[in-house]
XYZ file of C-alpha atoms in Angstrom:
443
model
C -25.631 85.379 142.779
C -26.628 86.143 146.234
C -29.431 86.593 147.764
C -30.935 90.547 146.914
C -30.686 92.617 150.267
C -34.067 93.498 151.218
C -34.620 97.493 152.766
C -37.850 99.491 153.683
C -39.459 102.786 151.965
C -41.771 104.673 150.050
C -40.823 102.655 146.913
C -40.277 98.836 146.596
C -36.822 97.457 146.586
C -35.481 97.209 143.092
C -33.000 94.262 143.694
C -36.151 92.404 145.642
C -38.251 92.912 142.622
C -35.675 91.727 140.439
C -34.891 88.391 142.592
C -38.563 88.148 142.888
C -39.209 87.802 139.180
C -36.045 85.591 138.823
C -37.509 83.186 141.544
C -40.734 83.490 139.508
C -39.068 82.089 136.296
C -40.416 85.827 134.727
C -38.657 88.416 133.041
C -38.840 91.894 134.103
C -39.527 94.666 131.524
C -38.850 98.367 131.918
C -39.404 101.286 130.094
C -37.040 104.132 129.742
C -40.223 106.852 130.016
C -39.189 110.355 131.781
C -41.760 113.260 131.707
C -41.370 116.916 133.060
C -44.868 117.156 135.395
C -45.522 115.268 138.670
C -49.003 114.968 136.752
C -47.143 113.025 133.520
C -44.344 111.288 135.538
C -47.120 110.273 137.720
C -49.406 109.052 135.444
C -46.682 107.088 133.356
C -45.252 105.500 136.744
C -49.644 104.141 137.236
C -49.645 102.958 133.915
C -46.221 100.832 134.065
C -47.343 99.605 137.070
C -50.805 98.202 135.684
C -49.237 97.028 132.529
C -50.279 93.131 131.763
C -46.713 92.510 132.205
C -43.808 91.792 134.947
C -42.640 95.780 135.395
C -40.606 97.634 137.637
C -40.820 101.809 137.235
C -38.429 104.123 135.460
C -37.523 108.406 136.276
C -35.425 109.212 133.332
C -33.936 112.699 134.096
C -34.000 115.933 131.437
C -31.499 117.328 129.932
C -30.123 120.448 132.196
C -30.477 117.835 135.115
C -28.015 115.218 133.587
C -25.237 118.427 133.116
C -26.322 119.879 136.434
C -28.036 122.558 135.669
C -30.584 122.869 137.885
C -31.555 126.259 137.463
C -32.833 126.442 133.891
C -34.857 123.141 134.930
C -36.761 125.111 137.541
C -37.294 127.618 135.094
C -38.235 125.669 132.470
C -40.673 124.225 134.893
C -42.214 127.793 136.157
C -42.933 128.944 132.095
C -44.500 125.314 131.350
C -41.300 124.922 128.781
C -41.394 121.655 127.499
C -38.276 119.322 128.924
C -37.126 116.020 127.763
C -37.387 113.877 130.989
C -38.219 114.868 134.513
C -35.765 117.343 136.698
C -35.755 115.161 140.165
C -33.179 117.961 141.853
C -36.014 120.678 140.772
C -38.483 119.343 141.592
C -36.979 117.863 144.974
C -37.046 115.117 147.274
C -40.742 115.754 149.005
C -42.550 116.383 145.763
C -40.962 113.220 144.135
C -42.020 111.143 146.727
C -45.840 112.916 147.072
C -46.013 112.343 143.312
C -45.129 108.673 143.485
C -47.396 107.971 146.464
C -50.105 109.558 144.780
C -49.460 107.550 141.309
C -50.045 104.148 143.411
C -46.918 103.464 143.172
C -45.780 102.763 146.904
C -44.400 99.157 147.120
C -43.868 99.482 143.668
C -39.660 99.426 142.587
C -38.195 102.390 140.342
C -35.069 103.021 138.928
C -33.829 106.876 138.314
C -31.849 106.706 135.104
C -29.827 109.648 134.110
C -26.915 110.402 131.448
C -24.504 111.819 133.674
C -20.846 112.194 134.177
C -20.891 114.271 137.223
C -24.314 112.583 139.470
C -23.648 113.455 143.138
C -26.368 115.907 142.872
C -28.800 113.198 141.545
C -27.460 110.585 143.651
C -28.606 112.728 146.661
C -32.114 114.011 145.218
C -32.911 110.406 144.274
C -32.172 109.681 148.261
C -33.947 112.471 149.533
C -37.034 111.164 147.418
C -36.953 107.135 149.017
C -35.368 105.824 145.749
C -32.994 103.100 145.437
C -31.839 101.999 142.095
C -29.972 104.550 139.714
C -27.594 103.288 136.381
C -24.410 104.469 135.029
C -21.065 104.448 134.987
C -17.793 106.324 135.263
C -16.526 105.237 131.691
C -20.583 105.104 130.138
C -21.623 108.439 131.339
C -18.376 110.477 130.546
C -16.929 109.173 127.089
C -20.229 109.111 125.157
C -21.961 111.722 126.566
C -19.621 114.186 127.860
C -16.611 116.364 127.201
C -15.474 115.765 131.183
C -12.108 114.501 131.668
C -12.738 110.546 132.450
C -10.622 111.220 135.470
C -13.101 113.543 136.658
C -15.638 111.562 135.988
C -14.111 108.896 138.031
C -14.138 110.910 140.922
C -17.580 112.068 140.922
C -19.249 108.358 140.282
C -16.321 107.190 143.242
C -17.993 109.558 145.780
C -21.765 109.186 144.417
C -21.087 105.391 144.670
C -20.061 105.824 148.344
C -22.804 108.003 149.020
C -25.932 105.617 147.734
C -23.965 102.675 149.977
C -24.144 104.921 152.915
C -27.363 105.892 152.917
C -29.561 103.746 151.425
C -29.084 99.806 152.620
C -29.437 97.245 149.815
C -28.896 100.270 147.214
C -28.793 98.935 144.099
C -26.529 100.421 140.961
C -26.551 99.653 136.922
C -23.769 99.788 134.788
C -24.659 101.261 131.297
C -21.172 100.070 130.166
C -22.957 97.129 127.792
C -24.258 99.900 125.910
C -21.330 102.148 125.016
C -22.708 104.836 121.860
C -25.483 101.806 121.396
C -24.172 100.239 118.104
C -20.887 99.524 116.724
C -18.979 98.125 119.195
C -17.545 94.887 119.485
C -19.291 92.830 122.284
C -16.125 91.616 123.439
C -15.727 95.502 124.903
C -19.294 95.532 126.071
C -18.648 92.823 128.240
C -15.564 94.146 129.899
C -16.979 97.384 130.354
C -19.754 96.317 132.329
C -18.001 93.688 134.025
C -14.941 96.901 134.946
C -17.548 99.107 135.829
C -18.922 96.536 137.971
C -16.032 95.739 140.053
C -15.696 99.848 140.400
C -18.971 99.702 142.411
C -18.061 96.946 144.341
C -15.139 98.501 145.296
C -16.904 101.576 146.398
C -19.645 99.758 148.721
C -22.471 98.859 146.425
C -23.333 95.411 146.829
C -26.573 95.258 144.251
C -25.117 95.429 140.803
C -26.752 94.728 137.308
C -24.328 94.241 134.202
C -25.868 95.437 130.727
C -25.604 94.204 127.638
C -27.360 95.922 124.536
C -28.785 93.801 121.497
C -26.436 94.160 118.864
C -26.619 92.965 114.922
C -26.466 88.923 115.508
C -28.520 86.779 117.820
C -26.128 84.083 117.680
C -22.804 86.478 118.911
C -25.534 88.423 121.355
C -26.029 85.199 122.928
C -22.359 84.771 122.924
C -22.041 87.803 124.658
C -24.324 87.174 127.187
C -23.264 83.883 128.465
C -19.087 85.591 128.552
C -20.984 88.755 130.799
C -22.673 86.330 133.215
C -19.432 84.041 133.374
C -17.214 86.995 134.232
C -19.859 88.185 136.626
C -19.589 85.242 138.530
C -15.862 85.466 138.382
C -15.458 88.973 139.428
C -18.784 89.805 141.143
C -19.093 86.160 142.883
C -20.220 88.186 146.713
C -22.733 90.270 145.633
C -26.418 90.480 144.277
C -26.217 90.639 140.667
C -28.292 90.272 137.893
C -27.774 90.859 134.003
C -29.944 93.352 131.640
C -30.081 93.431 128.188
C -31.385 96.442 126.140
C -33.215 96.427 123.158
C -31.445 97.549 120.207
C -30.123 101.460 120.882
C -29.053 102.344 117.391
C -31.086 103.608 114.847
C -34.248 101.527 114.635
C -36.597 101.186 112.272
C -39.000 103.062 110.713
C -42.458 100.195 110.283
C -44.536 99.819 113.139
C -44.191 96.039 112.088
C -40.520 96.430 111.919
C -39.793 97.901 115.172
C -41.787 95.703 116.851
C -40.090 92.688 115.458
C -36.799 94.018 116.628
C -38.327 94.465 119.807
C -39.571 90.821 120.041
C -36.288 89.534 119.087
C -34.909 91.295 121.978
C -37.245 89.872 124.717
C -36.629 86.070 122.741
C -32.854 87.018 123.656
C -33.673 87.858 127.051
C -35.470 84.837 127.339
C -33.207 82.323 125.974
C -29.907 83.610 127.847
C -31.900 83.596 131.099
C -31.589 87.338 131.037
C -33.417 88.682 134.494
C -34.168 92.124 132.785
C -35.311 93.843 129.693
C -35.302 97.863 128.577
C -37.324 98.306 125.813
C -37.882 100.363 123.325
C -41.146 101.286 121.385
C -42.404 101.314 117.612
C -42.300 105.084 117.940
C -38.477 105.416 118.548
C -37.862 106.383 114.835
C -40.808 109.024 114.451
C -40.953 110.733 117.945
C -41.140 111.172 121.861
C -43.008 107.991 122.921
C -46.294 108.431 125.116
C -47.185 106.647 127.831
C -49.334 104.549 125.760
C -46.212 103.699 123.344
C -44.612 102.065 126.276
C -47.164 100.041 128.111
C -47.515 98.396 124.462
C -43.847 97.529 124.408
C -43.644 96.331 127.673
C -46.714 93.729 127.154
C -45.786 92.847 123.736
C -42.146 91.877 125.347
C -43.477 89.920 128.070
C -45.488 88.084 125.552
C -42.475 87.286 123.508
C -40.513 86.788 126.519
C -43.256 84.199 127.678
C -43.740 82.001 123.790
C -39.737 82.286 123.172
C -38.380 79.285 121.259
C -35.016 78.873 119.826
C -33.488 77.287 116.460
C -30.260 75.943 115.648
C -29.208 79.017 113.927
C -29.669 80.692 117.366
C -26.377 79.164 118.611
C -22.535 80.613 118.256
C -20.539 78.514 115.348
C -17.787 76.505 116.512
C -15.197 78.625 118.829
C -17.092 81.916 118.751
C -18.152 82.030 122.341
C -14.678 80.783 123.545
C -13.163 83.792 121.437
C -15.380 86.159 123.110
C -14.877 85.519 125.977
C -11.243 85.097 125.981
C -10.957 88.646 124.669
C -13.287 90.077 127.105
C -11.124 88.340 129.816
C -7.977 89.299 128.865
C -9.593 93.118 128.927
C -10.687 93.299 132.437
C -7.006 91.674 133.076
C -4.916 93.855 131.126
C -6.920 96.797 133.136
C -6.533 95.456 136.365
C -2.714 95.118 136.500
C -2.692 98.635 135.809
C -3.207 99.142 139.295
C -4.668 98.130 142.552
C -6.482 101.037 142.254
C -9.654 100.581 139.696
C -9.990 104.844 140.262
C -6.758 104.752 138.898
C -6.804 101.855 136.426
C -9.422 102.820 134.293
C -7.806 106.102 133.230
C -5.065 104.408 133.042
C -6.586 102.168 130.283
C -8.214 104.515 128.531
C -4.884 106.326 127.865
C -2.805 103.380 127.049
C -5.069 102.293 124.600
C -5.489 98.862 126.552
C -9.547 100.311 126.425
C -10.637 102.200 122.991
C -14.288 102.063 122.050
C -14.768 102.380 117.997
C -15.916 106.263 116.745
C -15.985 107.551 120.354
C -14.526 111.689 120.174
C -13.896 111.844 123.742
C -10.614 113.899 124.155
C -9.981 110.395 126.362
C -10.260 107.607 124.049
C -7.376 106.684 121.991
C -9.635 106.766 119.237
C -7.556 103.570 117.473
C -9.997 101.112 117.481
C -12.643 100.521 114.541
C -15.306 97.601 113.811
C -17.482 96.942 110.926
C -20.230 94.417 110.711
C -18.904 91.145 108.431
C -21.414 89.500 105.857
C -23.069 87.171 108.487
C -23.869 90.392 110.344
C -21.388 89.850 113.247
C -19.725 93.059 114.843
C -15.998 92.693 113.966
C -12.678 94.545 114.945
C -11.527 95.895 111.744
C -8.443 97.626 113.999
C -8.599 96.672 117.573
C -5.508 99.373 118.545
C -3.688 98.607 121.575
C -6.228 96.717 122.850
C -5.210 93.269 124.115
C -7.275 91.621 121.262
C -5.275 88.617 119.774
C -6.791 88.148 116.544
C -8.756 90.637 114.275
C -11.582 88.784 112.113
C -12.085 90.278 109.300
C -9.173 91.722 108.326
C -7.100 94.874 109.872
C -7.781 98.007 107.829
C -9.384 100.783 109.747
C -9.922 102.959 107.007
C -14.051 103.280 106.937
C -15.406 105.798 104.258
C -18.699 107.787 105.349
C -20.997 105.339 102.711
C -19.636 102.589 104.962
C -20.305 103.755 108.025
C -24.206 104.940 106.943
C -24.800 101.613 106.027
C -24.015 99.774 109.330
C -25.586 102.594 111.297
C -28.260 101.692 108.890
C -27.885 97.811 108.634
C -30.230 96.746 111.354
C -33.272 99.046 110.534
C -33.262 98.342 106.706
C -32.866 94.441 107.830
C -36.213 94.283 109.968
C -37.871 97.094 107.389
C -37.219 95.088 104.708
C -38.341 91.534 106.541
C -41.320 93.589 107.156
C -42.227 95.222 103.978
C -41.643 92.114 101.611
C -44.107 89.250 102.070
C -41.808 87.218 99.543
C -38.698 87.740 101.534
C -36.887 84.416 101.918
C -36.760 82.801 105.197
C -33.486 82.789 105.079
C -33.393 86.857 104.885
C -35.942 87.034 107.425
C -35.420 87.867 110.997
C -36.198 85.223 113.071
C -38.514 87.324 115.143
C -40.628 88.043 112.378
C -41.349 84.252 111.694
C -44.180 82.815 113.377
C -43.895 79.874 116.092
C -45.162 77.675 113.729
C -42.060 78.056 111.341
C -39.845 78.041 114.120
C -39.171 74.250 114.653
């Protein structure tokens, strides 16, 4: 990794505070908080700042804003509608930046995250307001999110990408391609996602990058994962300012307050183990409702904490071969992609309709739609059908046949695991997540 390329504005850099932290030997946490208001954006952006923790700010965007339509946004905003995150393009580029000076929150780095396939309209708003850090992706924000052809989507993120290089020096750009629909698929695709949608960045100008990586059902494959995403980083990505970020779990979480926060605990050990520079949390309200700004400032110091007292057990470590396997698959992904073509604008689609990319229960009109997974009895993700994919083996077996019970109960299987660690005192250790054992136990 290089050094992070430094710039000047009314907001921090977000690759300096990143390489800051890193220097520091601290993890950074963010939050994924978006209100409507300058007065509740605002006053979220404060309290993330003066969190007991090592933050960096977050502007997620509403709804009509992420499919471009600005217009119900404003008027949404004139009847005092209520709206899911705030509308930067609405609002516009002077009031964002009034409302972040007057939060305290000069000096202090932000990141504008989104949802969309089509962002050249945010990418330009975000500008205009003396941000620097957005997230995304061509493939992440089109095939989960969207019905826009991925071609289309392609184009839009190729020109946005060029845009943020132009203007804004030491811009820095997220994939969300670790986190594709948040659960059920393999890491091995996770990996080369990020790593693909990585190299499309590069190749249109950026030159700060962060790869993601979302918590999935094992600690020992996540950490698997995480070490194949930073290898290929280095491969691929070897000339620019990177960084990895993991996400706490984005599937359906659970329902305790003890449970949730156990999950979220296991995440920041993750973090901190893998040498992970950045965390997303996510709060013990997730399962019950909008979080407040309160909700999130809790997260954010109780993963710092964990981040800070990590340990790690033997049972934290891949078995024999499994990090070699994922890896090798992940690898011969990004490959198979990039002989498409010379062209990543042009590979990608490519990929998508060849099969050679196919991520399990995605409807996208785009997706081949060939691939399935299912989670094995030691609670790794597994290819039950990996398609065309260049995958050599299948664990697990190869039927792809998954009834609606089945697929219920591994949407389900990581809330009812921490739920369950939670609610019975007399679960076994064994059964019990390993963030929900003490540091005592943990030898």
């Amino acid at each position: 990794m290089s050094a992070a390329v430094g710039r000047t504005g009314p907001t921090g850099s977000f690759a300096a505070a990143v390489a800051a932290a890193r220097s520091a030997g601290e993890l950074v946490v963010q939050p994924r908080m978006g209100f409507p208001t300058v007065e509740q954006m605002g006053a979220g952006l404060r309290a993330v700042h003066g969190a007991r923790a090592r933050t960096v700010g977050t502007i997620t965007l509403d709804s009509y804003t992420r499919v471009g339509d600005h217009a119900s946004a404003t008027r949404a905003l004139e009847r005092g509608e209520e709206l899911n995150g705030f509308p930067i393009v609405a609002h516009g580029g002077r009031t964002t930046r009034e409302m972040i000076a007057a939060a305290g929150a000069g000096g202090f780095a932000i990141q504008v995250r989104h949802g969309s396939p089509l962002p050249l309209g945010i990418v330009r708003a975000l500008i205009d307001a003396g941000l620097d850090a957005t997230e995304g992706g061509p493939v992440s924000y089109c095939l989960p999110y969207s019905r826009t052809p991925l071609t289309e989507a392609v184009a839009a993120w190729a020109r946005s990408c060029e845009v943020l290089a132009e203007r804004v020096p030491g811009a820095h750009l997220e994939s969300f391609g670790g986190c594709m629909l948040g659960q059920l698929c393999p890491p091995s695709l996770l990996v080369a996602l990020s790593v693909l949608e990585g190299i499309f960045f590069r190749r249109h100008g950026l030159r700060s990058i962060s790869l993601s990586y979302a918590q999935q059902t094992s600690f020992p494959q996540d950490v698997a994962a995480l070490a194949a995403l930073r290898r290929l980083a280095g491969e691929y990505l070897g000339d620019t300012d990177w960084h990895v970020v993991l996400y706490t779990y984005m599937g359906v979480f659970p329902r305790t307050v003890p449970g949730a926060l156990a999950l979220l605990r296991e995440s920041a050990r993750l973090a901190a183990v893998t040498g992970t520079e950045r965390l997303i949390v996510k709060t013990s309200a997730e399962a019950h409702r909008i979080p407040t700004v309160e909700d999130n400032v809790h997260a954010l110091e109780a993963a710092a904490e964990a981040a800070r007292t990590a340990t790690t057990t033997p049972a934290d470590r891949p078995e024999e071969g499994e990090a070699e396997q994922l890896l090798g698959e992940a690898r011969d992904m990004v490959e198979a992609v990039l002989e498409l073509h010379s062209d990543i604008d042009r590979a990608l689609p490519a990929a998508f309709a060849r099969g050679y990319l196919d991520v399990p229960y995605c409807l996208h009109a785009d997706n081949a739609q060939l691939a399935r997974s299912h989670i094995d009895r030691r609670g790794r993700l597994r290819w039950s059908s990996a398609g065309r994919m260049p995958v050599r083996d299948v664990p697990g077996g190869t039927a792809a046949s998954v009834g609606a019970e089945e697929l219920l109960g591994m949407l389900s299987h990581v809330q009812n695991t921490f739920d369950r660690a939670a609610l019975d005192p007399a679960a076994s250790h064994d059964s019990l997540p390993a963030a929900g054992r003490t540091r005592q136990e943990v030898k």
